[in-house]
GROMACS .gro file of C-alpha atoms in nm:
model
  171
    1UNK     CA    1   0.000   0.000   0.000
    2UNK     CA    2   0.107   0.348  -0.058
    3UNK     CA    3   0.098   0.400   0.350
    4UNK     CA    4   0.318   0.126   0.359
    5UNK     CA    5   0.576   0.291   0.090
    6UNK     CA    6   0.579   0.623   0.261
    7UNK     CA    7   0.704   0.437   0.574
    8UNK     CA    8   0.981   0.303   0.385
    9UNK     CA    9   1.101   0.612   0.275
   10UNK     CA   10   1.301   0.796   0.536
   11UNK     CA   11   1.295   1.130   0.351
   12UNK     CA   12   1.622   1.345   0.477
   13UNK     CA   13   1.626   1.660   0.453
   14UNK     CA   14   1.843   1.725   0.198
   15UNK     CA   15   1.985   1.916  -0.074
   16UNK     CA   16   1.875   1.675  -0.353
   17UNK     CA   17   1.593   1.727  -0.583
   18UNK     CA   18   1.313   1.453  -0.573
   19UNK     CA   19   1.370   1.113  -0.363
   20UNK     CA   20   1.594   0.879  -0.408
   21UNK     CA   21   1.425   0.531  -0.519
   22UNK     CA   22   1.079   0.643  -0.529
   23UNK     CA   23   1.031   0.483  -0.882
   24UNK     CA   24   1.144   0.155  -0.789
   25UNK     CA   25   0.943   0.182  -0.450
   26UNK     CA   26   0.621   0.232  -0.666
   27UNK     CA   27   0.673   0.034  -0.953
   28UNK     CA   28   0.475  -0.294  -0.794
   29UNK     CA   29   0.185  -0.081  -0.738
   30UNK     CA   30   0.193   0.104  -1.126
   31UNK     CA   31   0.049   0.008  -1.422
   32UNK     CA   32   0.313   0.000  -1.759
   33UNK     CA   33   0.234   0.262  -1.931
   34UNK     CA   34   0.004   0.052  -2.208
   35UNK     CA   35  -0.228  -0.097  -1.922
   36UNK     CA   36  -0.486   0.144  -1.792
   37UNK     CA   37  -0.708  -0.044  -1.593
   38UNK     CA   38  -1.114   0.052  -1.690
   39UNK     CA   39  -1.163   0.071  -1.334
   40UNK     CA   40  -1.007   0.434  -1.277
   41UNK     CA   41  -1.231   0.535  -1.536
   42UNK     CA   42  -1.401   0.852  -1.330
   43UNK     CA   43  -1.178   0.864  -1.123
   44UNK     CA   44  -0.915   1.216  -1.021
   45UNK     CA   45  -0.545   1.156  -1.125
   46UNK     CA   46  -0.268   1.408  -1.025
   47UNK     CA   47  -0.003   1.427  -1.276
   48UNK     CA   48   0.339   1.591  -1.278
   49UNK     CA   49   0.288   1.822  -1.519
   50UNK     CA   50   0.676   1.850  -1.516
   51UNK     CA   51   0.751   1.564  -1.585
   52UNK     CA   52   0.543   1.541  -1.889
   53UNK     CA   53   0.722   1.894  -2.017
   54UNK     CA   54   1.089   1.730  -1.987
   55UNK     CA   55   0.939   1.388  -2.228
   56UNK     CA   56   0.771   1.616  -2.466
   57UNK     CA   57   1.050   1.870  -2.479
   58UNK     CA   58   1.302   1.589  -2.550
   59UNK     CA   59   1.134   1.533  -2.886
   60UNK     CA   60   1.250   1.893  -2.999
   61UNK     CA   61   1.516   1.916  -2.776
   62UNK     CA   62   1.742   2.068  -3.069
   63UNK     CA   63   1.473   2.303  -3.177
   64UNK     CA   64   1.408   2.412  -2.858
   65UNK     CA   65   1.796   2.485  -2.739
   66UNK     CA   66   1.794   2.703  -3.096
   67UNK     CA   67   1.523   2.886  -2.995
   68UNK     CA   68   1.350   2.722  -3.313
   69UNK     CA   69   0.931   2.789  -3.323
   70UNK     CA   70   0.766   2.423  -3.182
   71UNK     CA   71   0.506   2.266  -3.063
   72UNK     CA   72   0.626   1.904  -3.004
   73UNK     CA   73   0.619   1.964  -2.631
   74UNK     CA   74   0.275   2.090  -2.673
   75UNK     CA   75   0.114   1.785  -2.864
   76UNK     CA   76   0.281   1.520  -2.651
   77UNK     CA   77   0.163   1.663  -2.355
   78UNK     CA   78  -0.187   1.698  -2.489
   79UNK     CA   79  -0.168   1.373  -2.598
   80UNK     CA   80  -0.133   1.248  -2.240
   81UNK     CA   81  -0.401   1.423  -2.140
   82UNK     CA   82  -0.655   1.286  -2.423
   83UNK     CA   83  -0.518   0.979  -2.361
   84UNK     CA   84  -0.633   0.975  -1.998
   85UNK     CA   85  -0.952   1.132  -2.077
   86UNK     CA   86  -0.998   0.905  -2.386
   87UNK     CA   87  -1.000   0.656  -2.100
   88UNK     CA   88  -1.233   0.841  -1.916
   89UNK     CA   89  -1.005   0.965  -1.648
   90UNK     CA   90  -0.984   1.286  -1.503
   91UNK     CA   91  -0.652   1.452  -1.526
   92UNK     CA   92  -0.571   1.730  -1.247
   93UNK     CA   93  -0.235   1.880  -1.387
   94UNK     CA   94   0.053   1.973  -1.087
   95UNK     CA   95   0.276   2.196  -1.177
   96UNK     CA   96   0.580   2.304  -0.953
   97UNK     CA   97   0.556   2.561  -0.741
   98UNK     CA   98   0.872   2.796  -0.636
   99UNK     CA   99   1.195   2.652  -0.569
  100UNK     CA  100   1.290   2.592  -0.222
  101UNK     CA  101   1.531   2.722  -0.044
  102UNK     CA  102   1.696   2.366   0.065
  103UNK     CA  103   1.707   2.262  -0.328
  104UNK     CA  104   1.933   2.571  -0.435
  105UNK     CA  105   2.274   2.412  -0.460
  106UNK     CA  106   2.116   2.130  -0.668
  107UNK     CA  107   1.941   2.339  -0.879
  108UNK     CA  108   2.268   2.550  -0.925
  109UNK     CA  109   2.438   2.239  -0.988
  110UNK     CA  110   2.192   2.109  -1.262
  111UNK     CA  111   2.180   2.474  -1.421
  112UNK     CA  112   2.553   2.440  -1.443
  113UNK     CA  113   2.531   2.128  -1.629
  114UNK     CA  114   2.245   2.250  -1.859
  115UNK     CA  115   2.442   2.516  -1.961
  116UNK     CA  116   2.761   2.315  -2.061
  117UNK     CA  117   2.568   2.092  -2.220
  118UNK     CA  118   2.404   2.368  -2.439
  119UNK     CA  119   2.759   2.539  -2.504
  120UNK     CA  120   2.812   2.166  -2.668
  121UNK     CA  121   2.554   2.204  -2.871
  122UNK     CA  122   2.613   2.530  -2.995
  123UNK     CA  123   2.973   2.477  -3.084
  124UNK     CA  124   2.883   2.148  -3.290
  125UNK     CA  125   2.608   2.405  -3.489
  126UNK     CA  126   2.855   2.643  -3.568
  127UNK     CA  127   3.094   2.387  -3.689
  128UNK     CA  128   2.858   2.104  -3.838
  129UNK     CA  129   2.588   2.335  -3.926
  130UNK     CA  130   2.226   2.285  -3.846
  131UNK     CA  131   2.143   2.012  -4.095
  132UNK     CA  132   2.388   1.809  -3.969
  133UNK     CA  133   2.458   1.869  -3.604
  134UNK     CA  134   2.047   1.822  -3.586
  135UNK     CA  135   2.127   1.441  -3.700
  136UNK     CA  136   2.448   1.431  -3.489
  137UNK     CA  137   2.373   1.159  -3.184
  138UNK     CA  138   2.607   1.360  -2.913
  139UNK     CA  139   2.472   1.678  -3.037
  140UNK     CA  140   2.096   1.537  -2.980
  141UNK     CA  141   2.212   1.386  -2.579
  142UNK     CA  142   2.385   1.693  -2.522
  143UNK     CA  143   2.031   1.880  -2.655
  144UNK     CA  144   1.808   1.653  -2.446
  145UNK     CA  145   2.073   1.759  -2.149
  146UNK     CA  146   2.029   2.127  -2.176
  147UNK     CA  147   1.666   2.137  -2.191
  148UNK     CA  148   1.538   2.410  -1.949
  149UNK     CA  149   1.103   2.451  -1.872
  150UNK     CA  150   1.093   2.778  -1.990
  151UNK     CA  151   0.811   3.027  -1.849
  152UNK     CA  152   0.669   3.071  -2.200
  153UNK     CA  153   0.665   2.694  -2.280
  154UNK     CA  154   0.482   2.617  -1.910
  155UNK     CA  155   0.241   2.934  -2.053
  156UNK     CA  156   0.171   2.727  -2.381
  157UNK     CA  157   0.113   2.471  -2.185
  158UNK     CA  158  -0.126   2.634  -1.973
  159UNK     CA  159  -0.340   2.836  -2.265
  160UNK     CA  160  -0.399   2.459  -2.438
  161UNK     CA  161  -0.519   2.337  -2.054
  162UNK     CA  162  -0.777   2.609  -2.072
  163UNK     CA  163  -0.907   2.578  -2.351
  164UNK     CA  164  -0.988   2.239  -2.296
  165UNK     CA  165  -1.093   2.319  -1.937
  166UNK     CA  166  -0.864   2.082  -1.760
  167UNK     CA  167  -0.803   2.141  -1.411
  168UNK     CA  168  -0.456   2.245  -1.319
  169UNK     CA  169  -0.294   2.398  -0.982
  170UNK     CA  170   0.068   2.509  -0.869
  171UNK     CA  171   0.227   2.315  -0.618
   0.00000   0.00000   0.00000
């Protein structure tokens, strides 16, 4: 049971984004992604609408990084959401809230990274060209390392939630 779980994790307060094992601690008690059992049909479901972002955003990942007009992100994230209500679940999107003060030095840490990666990427442009450094496999994991939620994409994201009246909220 999910009680059960939470008693097994001995959250410490730490520095580190997320915790550790949480996956793995929930994965008897998930579906796979292709099984959605009929029986939730009706039924609330809070989703991390973050999580969602980074998958679609990894599909235009190069495009993105460029500052390239897309709206990859957008459709894969949509398409989650039609696929739970195709299902006839309700989604209740989560977005993050504010970052907190105990998570700065790992969110310096990660912007540090996101940033080297993107120099990468940049470089191999200027040198390969878009064509080809688009096609290039390191260019495309360095890409998929630099992505960054950017206001204006989480703003996209919200304009397509109300139009379709989904429910949303800010953690």
């Amino acid at each position: 049971s999910i009680s059960s779980i939470v008693q097994k994790l001995q959250v410490e307060h730490s520095i580190k984004m997320g915790i550790k094992q949480l996956h793995k601690l929930l994965r008897p008690m998930a579906q796979t992604r292709y099984q959605i059992d009929r029986s939730w049909s009706g039924k609330r479901v809070g989703v991390d609408a973050m999580c969602w972002m980074h998958r679609g955003a990894v599909a235009c990942a190069y495009e993105l990084l460029l500052g390239k007009e897309t709206d990859k992100f957008v459709r894969f994230f949509m398409d989650m959401v039609f696929m739970l209500l195709w299902n006839g679940i309700i989604p209740i999107i989560i977005f993050d809230g504010q970052d907190l003060p105990a998570k700065q030095e790992e969110a310096s840490k990660r912007r540090q990274e996101r940033e080297e990666a993107r120099d990468k990427v940049l470089d191999a442009s200027r040198k390969l060209g878009d064509g080809r450094a688009a096609l290039d496999i390191n260019v495309q994991k360095n890409a998929t390392k630099a992505i960054k939620i950017s206001v204006e994409m989480i703003e996209r994201i919200l304009a397509a939630l109300r139009e379709l009246n989904i429910e949303f909220m800010v953690a």
